[in-house]
Amino acid sequence: MNRSSMTPAAPLPDFAAEARGLSDDLIALRRDLHRNPEIGNDLPATQARVLAALDGLPLEITTGRSLTSITAVLRGARPGPTVLLRGDMDALPVDEETGLDFASTNGAMHACGHDLHTAGLVGAARLLCAHQDELAGSVIFMFQPGEEGPGGAGPMIDEGVLDAAGARADAAFGVHVLPGTAGVFAIRPATAMAGSNSLRVTFNGQGGHGSMPHNAIDPVPPLIEFCNALQVMITRRFDVFDPVVATITNLSAGEAINVIPPSASMGATVRTLSRETTDAFPDVVAPLAEAIAAGHGCTAEVCWERTYPPTINDPAQARFALDTLTEAFGSTRVVELDSPIMGSEDFSLVLNEVPGAFYFLQASPPEVDPETAEMNHSPRVLFDDGVLADQAASLAHLAFAHNARNARS
């Protein structure tokens, strides 16, 4: 059998059934992480807790040099490809308002479910380690800080996570929890999430007295005109089927009500769904700002920063994930998303290097109406950690099945 064979040598383990035996331990781990969140790329307590949870497993473990990441490699008994599984570990600077008995009280909160992602990846490691003798190839477990900022995937890639098993990973998979009917998986075989970018434009004029605007060059009118023109420009210059969402979230000018300020500025988050649109946007917006500024006798400074690129699933790997999850959990629990999610993810940086897929697991508690559930990043968002067993099983199933179906003879 060659590497491209799509027939596994033996039936796949029943990871879903095995994971149920880990459920209590994974829930306890998740709640411990939730109670003690850390933010950014420096997560020493979280790293220590995860290392303790992995202790005793047949893993080759390294920790990050520039951030508190963990890379763990499991080598199977049979030759085969390498697959990467990722879980992010960081929280948000949010004061929790859930009222849970394991709620955080330190001013940070796992408001995006990364505590579940971390616990679920630990569960996947335990499941796959139990089947090391049957496993083809290798599995890289990527425990990543900083997804919410300043970004942990990039530094981990720079430090070699994609090559941790000795050769570049052949595929990569990651999962993210969202509000919705608990236990339902969702995936999209194309762009899954938007790219995140920031736009800042400063209009420079000449300050003066508010009663004598003719003796000043007021930067506020071009700022207001630009903010309106920006939305019109987007509808005229970008395809509606490759949309751009620009949300102005910051306006700044003078503070004294009787003073014309020398400068005025705006800030916006700009979400894009393709590399082409991301590349084109600054080339379109800069001339617009400069022309409006010139019409008012001002100058404009445009700052465009790319935070994360769009998360684009490899079509073949996404289809494989859809079929594999359906086989494992049934067709009623796996859906194909019609449209991308406009949030962003730095797993996109992994998918820029390795073909793979990013999928979602709905996880609203039974007492929460999925239609009105608080969204990720809310101080009141709730996730049902009863999904952890299936979350861990889904990752293990994808890794094992991918390597089995692509194993060398």
Coordinates of C-alpha atoms in Angstrom, one line a residue:
M1 CA 0.0 0.0 0.0
N2 CA 1.4 3.4 -0.9
R3 CA 1.1 6.7 1.0
S4 CA -2.0 7.8 -1.1
S5 CA -4.1 4.8 -0.2
M6 CA -7.4 5.7 1.4
T7 CA -8.1 2.3 3.0
P8 CA -7.1 1.9 6.7
A9 CA -5.3 -1.3 7.6
A10 CA -7.7 -2.0 10.5
P11 CA -10.9 -0.6 11.9
L12 CA -10.5 2.6 13.7
P13 CA -10.7 2.6 17.5
D14 CA -14.0 3.7 19.1
F15 CA -12.5 6.9 20.5
A16 CA -16.0 8.4 21.3
A17 CA -16.6 5.4 23.7
E18 CA -13.2 5.5 25.2
A19 CA -13.4 9.3 25.7
R20 CA -16.4 8.9 27.9
G21 CA -14.2 7.2 30.5
L22 CA -12.0 10.4 30.5
S23 CA -14.8 12.8 30.8
D24 CA -14.6 13.5 34.6
D25 CA -10.9 14.1 34.5
L26 CA -11.2 16.4 31.5
I27 CA -14.0 18.4 33.1
A28 CA -11.9 18.8 36.3
L29 CA -9.0 20.0 34.2
R30 CA -11.1 22.5 32.3
R31 CA -12.6 23.9 35.5
D32 CA -9.2 24.3 37.1
L33 CA -8.0 26.2 34.0
H34 CA -11.2 28.3 34.0
R35 CA -10.7 29.2 37.6
N36 CA -7.1 30.4 37.0
P37 CA -7.0 32.1 33.5
E38 CA -3.9 33.8 32.1
I39 CA -3.6 36.1 29.1
G40 CA -1.1 36.6 26.3
N41 CA 2.0 34.6 25.6
D42 CA 3.1 34.2 29.2
L43 CA 1.0 31.5 30.8
P44 CA 3.3 29.9 33.4
A45 CA 0.6 28.4 35.6
T46 CA -1.4 27.1 32.6
Q47 CA 1.7 25.6 31.1
A48 CA 2.6 23.8 34.4
R49 CA -1.0 22.5 34.8
V50 CA -0.9 21.1 31.2
L51 CA 2.5 19.5 31.7
A52 CA 1.2 17.8 34.8
A53 CA -1.8 16.5 32.9
L54 CA 0.5 15.0 30.2
D55 CA 2.9 13.5 32.7
G56 CA 3.5 9.8 32.2
L57 CA 2.4 9.7 28.6
P58 CA 4.9 8.4 25.9
L59 CA 5.4 11.9 24.5
E60 CA 8.4 13.9 23.5
I61 CA 7.8 17.3 25.1
T62 CA 9.5 20.6 24.5
T63 CA 8.5 24.0 25.8
G64 CA 8.7 27.3 24.0
R65 CA 11.7 29.7 24.2
S66 CA 9.9 33.0 23.6
L67 CA 6.5 32.0 25.0
T68 CA 5.1 29.4 27.4
S69 CA 4.0 27.0 24.7
I70 CA 4.1 23.2 24.8
T71 CA 4.9 20.9 21.9
A72 CA 4.4 17.2 22.4
V73 CA 5.1 14.5 19.8
L74 CA 3.7 11.0 19.8
R75 CA 5.4 8.5 17.5
G76 CA 3.3 5.6 16.4
A77 CA 4.6 2.1 16.0
R78 CA 3.9 2.0 12.3
P79 CA 5.5 4.3 9.6
G80 CA 3.3 7.0 8.2
P81 CA 2.7 10.8 7.9
T82 CA 2.6 13.4 10.6
V83 CA -0.5 15.2 11.7
L84 CA -0.7 18.3 14.0
L85 CA -3.5 18.9 16.5
R86 CA -3.8 22.3 18.1
G87 CA -5.4 23.8 21.2
D88 CA -5.0 27.4 22.4
M89 CA -4.6 28.1 26.1
D90 CA -4.9 31.8 26.7
A91 CA -7.8 33.8 28.2
L92 CA -9.1 37.4 27.7
P93 CA -8.9 40.5 30.0
V94 CA -12.6 40.3 30.9
D95 CA -14.2 40.4 34.3
E96 CA -16.3 37.2 34.5
E97 CA -20.0 37.6 35.2
T98 CA -21.2 34.0 34.8
G99 CA -21.8 33.2 38.5
L100 CA -20.3 29.7 38.1
D101 CA -18.8 28.2 41.2
F102 CA -15.5 27.9 39.3
A103 CA -15.6 31.4 37.9
S104 CA -12.4 33.4 37.6
T105 CA -11.9 36.3 40.1
N106 CA -8.6 37.6 38.8
G107 CA -9.8 40.0 36.1
A108 CA -9.3 37.6 33.3
M109 CA -11.7 35.0 31.8
H110 CA -11.8 32.1 29.5
A111 CA -14.6 33.9 27.6
C112 CA -13.7 32.2 24.3
G113 CA -13.6 28.6 25.5
H114 CA -9.8 28.1 25.3
D115 CA -10.0 26.2 28.6
L116 CA -12.1 23.6 26.8
H117 CA -9.7 23.6 23.8
T118 CA -6.8 22.9 26.1
A119 CA -8.5 20.1 28.1
G120 CA -9.8 18.6 24.9
L121 CA -6.3 18.4 23.4
V122 CA -5.0 16.7 26.6
G123 CA -7.9 14.2 26.1
A124 CA -6.9 13.6 22.5
A125 CA -3.3 13.0 23.6
R126 CA -4.4 10.4 26.2
L127 CA -6.6 8.6 23.7
L128 CA -4.0 8.4 21.0
C129 CA -1.2 7.4 23.4
A130 CA -3.4 4.5 24.5
H131 CA -3.2 3.3 20.8
Q132 CA 0.4 4.1 20.1
D133 CA 1.0 0.5 19.0
E134 CA -1.6 0.8 16.3
L135 CA -0.9 4.4 15.3
A136 CA 0.8 5.1 12.0
G137 CA 3.2 8.0 11.8
S138 CA 3.4 10.8 14.3
V139 CA 1.1 13.3 16.0
I140 CA 2.2 16.8 17.1
F141 CA 0.1 18.3 19.9
M142 CA 0.4 22.1 19.7
F143 CA -0.6 23.8 23.0
Q144 CA -0.5 27.5 22.1
P145 CA -0.6 30.7 24.1
G146 CA -1.6 34.1 22.8
E147 CA -4.3 33.4 20.2
E148 CA -6.3 36.4 21.5
G149 CA -3.1 38.5 21.2
P150 CA -0.3 39.2 20.6
G151 CA -0.4 35.9 18.6
G152 CA 1.2 32.6 19.6
A153 CA 0.9 30.6 16.4
G154 CA 3.5 32.6 14.6
P155 CA 6.2 32.3 17.3
M156 CA 5.5 28.6 17.6
I157 CA 6.0 28.2 13.9
D158 CA 9.2 30.1 14.1
E159 CA 10.4 27.8 16.8
G160 CA 9.7 24.8 14.7
V161 CA 6.3 23.3 15.9
L162 CA 5.4 22.2 12.3
D163 CA 8.6 20.2 12.1
A164 CA 8.7 18.9 15.6
A165 CA 8.4 15.3 14.5
G166 CA 11.4 15.5 12.3
A167 CA 9.6 16.5 9.0
R168 CA 7.0 19.0 8.1
A169 CA 3.4 18.0 9.2
D170 CA 1.3 16.6 6.4
A171 CA -2.0 17.9 7.8
A172 CA -3.3 20.0 10.7
F173 CA -6.6 20.1 12.6
G174 CA -8.1 22.4 15.2
V175 CA -11.5 22.8 16.9
H176 CA -13.2 25.8 18.5
V177 CA -16.3 25.9 20.7
L178 CA -19.2 28.2 19.9
P179 CA -22.7 28.7 21.3
G180 CA -25.3 26.4 19.9
T181 CA -26.9 23.0 20.4
A182 CA -24.4 21.1 22.4
G183 CA -22.5 18.3 20.6
V184 CA -23.1 19.5 17.0
F185 CA -20.0 19.8 14.8
A186 CA -19.8 22.3 12.0
I187 CA -17.2 22.8 9.3
R188 CA -16.8 24.7 6.0
P189 CA -14.7 23.3 3.1
A190 CA -13.4 26.8 2.1
T191 CA -12.8 30.0 4.0
A192 CA -14.0 29.2 7.6
M193 CA -13.2 32.5 9.3
A194 CA -12.3 36.0 8.3
G195 CA -8.9 37.7 8.4
S196 CA -8.5 40.4 11.0
N197 CA -6.9 43.7 10.1
S198 CA -6.7 47.2 11.7
L199 CA -7.1 50.5 9.9
R200 CA -6.1 53.8 11.4
V201 CA -6.3 57.1 9.6
T202 CA -5.1 60.5 11.0
F203 CA -6.1 63.7 9.3
N204 CA -3.7 66.6 10.0
G205 CA -4.7 70.2 9.8
Q206 CA -4.0 73.3 11.8
G207 CA -5.5 74.0 15.2
G208 CA -7.2 77.2 16.1
H209 CA -10.0 78.8 18.1
G210 CA -13.5 77.2 17.7
S211 CA -15.1 80.6 17.0
M212 CA -12.8 81.3 14.0
P213 CA -12.6 78.2 11.9
H214 CA -11.6 80.3 8.9
N215 CA -8.2 80.9 10.6
A216 CA -7.6 77.2 11.1
I217 CA -7.6 74.0 9.0
D218 CA -10.1 71.8 10.7
P219 CA -9.3 68.1 10.5
V220 CA -12.7 67.0 11.9
P221 CA -14.8 67.5 8.7
P222 CA -12.6 65.3 6.5
L223 CA -12.6 62.7 9.3
I224 CA -16.4 62.6 9.3
E225 CA -16.5 62.6 5.5
F226 CA -14.0 59.7 5.3
C227 CA -15.9 57.6 7.8
N228 CA -19.0 57.8 5.6
A229 CA -17.2 57.4 2.3
L230 CA -15.4 54.3 3.6
Q231 CA -18.6 52.3 3.8
V232 CA -19.7 53.5 0.3
M233 CA -16.3 52.7 -1.1
I234 CA -16.4 49.1 0.2
T235 CA -19.8 48.4 -1.6
R236 CA -18.5 49.8 -4.9
R237 CA -14.9 48.4 -5.0
F238 CA -15.3 45.0 -3.5
D239 CA -17.4 42.0 -4.7
V240 CA -20.4 41.3 -2.6
F241 CA -19.5 37.6 -2.8
D242 CA -16.0 38.4 -1.3
P243 CA -17.2 40.8 1.3
V244 CA -15.4 43.3 3.5
V245 CA -16.7 44.3 6.9
A246 CA -15.2 47.5 8.3
T247 CA -16.4 48.6 11.7
I248 CA -15.3 51.9 13.0
T249 CA -14.6 51.5 16.7
N250 CA -12.6 54.6 17.6
L251 CA -12.9 58.3 16.9
S252 CA -10.5 60.8 18.4
A253 CA -10.1 64.6 18.1
G254 CA -9.7 67.5 20.5
E255 CA -10.9 67.5 24.1
A256 CA -11.6 71.2 24.7
I257 CA -15.0 72.1 23.2
N258 CA -13.8 75.5 22.0
V259 CA -10.6 74.4 20.4
I260 CA -10.1 73.1 16.8
P261 CA -7.6 70.3 17.2
P262 CA -4.6 70.0 14.9
S263 CA -5.4 66.4 14.1
A264 CA -8.3 64.0 14.2
S265 CA -8.2 60.2 13.7
M266 CA -10.3 57.1 13.4
G267 CA -9.7 53.4 14.0
A268 CA -11.5 50.4 12.5
T269 CA -11.4 46.7 12.5
V270 CA -11.5 45.3 9.0
R271 CA -12.5 41.7 8.3
T272 CA -11.6 40.1 5.0
L273 CA -12.4 36.7 3.5
S274 CA -9.6 36.3 0.9
R275 CA -5.9 37.0 0.5
E276 CA -6.8 39.0 -2.6
T277 CA -9.1 41.3 -0.8
T278 CA -6.7 41.7 2.1
D279 CA -4.0 42.7 -0.3
A280 CA -6.2 45.1 -2.2
F281 CA -7.8 47.0 0.7
P282 CA -4.9 49.4 1.6
D283 CA -4.3 50.3 -2.0
V284 CA -8.0 51.4 -2.3
V285 CA -8.4 53.1 1.1
A286 CA -5.2 55.2 1.0
P287 CA -6.1 57.3 -2.1
L288 CA -9.6 57.8 -0.7
A289 CA -8.3 59.2 2.6
E290 CA -5.7 61.4 0.8
A291 CA -8.2 62.8 -1.7
I292 CA -10.7 63.7 1.0
A293 CA -7.9 65.2 3.1
A294 CA -6.6 67.3 0.2
G295 CA -10.1 68.6 -0.5
H296 CA -10.1 70.1 3.0
G297 CA -6.5 71.4 2.9
C298 CA -5.3 68.6 5.2
T299 CA -3.0 65.7 4.9
A300 CA -3.8 62.1 5.8
E301 CA -1.7 59.3 7.4
V302 CA -2.9 55.8 6.7
C303 CA -1.8 52.9 8.9
W304 CA -2.9 49.4 7.8
E305 CA -1.9 46.4 9.9
R306 CA -2.7 42.7 9.3
T307 CA -3.4 40.8 12.5
Y308 CA -4.4 37.3 11.3
P309 CA -5.1 36.2 7.7
P310 CA -8.3 34.5 6.7
T311 CA -8.7 30.9 8.0
I312 CA -8.9 28.9 4.8
N313 CA -9.6 25.2 5.1
D314 CA -8.0 22.9 2.5
P315 CA -11.0 21.6 0.6
A316 CA -9.8 18.0 0.6
Q317 CA -8.9 18.0 4.3
A318 CA -12.2 19.7 5.2
R319 CA -14.2 17.1 3.2
F320 CA -12.2 14.4 4.9
A321 CA -13.0 15.9 8.3
L322 CA -16.7 16.1 7.4
D323 CA -16.8 12.5 6.4
T324 CA -14.8 11.3 9.3
L325 CA -16.7 13.1 11.9
T326 CA -20.0 12.0 10.4
E327 CA -18.8 8.4 10.5
A328 CA -17.8 8.8 14.2
F329 CA -20.8 10.8 15.5
G330 CA -23.6 10.4 13.0
S331 CA -25.0 12.7 10.3
T332 CA -27.4 14.5 12.7
R333 CA -24.4 15.9 14.6
V334 CA -22.3 17.1 11.7
V335 CA -23.3 20.1 9.6
E336 CA -21.6 22.0 6.8
L337 CA -21.6 25.7 7.3
D338 CA -23.0 27.8 4.5
S339 CA -21.0 30.9 5.2
P340 CA -17.8 31.9 7.0
I341 CA -17.7 33.2 10.6
M342 CA -16.4 36.8 10.6
G343 CA -14.3 36.3 13.7
S344 CA -10.6 35.5 13.1
E345 CA -8.1 32.9 14.3
D346 CA -4.3 32.6 14.2
F347 CA -4.6 28.9 13.4
S348 CA -4.8 30.5 9.9
L349 CA -1.0 30.8 10.1
V350 CA -0.8 27.1 10.5
L351 CA -3.2 26.5 7.5
N352 CA -1.1 28.8 5.4
E353 CA 1.8 26.3 5.8
V354 CA 0.0 22.9 6.1
P355 CA -3.2 21.7 4.5
G356 CA -5.8 21.1 7.1
A357 CA -9.1 22.1 8.5
F358 CA -10.5 24.2 11.4
Y359 CA -14.0 23.1 12.6
F360 CA -16.4 24.1 15.3
L361 CA -18.2 22.4 18.2
Q362 CA -21.4 23.9 19.6
A363 CA -21.5 23.8 23.3
S364 CA -24.3 25.8 25.0
P365 CA -25.5 24.3 28.3
P366 CA -28.9 22.7 28.2
E367 CA -30.4 25.5 30.3
V368 CA -29.3 28.1 27.7
D369 CA -31.4 28.8 24.6
P370 CA -29.0 28.5 21.7
E371 CA -30.8 31.2 19.8
T372 CA -30.2 33.8 22.5
A373 CA -26.9 32.5 24.0
E374 CA -24.2 35.0 24.8
M375 CA -21.5 34.9 22.2
N376 CA -17.8 34.2 22.7
H377 CA -15.9 37.1 24.5
S378 CA -19.0 38.0 26.5
P379 CA -18.4 38.1 30.3
R380 CA -21.6 36.0 30.6
V381 CA -20.9 33.3 28.0
L382 CA -21.4 29.7 29.1
F383 CA -20.0 26.5 27.7
D384 CA -21.1 23.0 28.6
D385 CA -18.0 21.0 29.4
G386 CA -20.0 17.9 28.9
V387 CA -18.8 18.1 25.3
L388 CA -15.2 17.6 26.2
A389 CA -15.2 13.8 25.7
D390 CA -16.5 14.2 22.1
Q391 CA -14.2 17.1 21.5
A392 CA -11.2 15.0 22.5
A393 CA -12.5 12.0 20.5
S394 CA -13.0 14.1 17.4
L395 CA -9.4 15.3 17.4
A396 CA -8.1 11.8 18.1
H397 CA -10.3 10.3 15.4
L398 CA -9.2 12.8 12.7
A399 CA -5.5 12.2 13.6
F400 CA -5.7 8.4 13.7
A401 CA -7.8 8.2 10.5
H402 CA -5.7 10.6 8.5
N403 CA -2.5 8.8 9.3
A404 CA -4.0 5.3 8.8
R405 CA -5.4 6.2 5.4
N406 CA -2.2 7.8 4.2
A407 CA 0.3 5.4 5.8
R408 CA 3.2 3.8 4.0
S409 CA 3.2 0.1 3.7

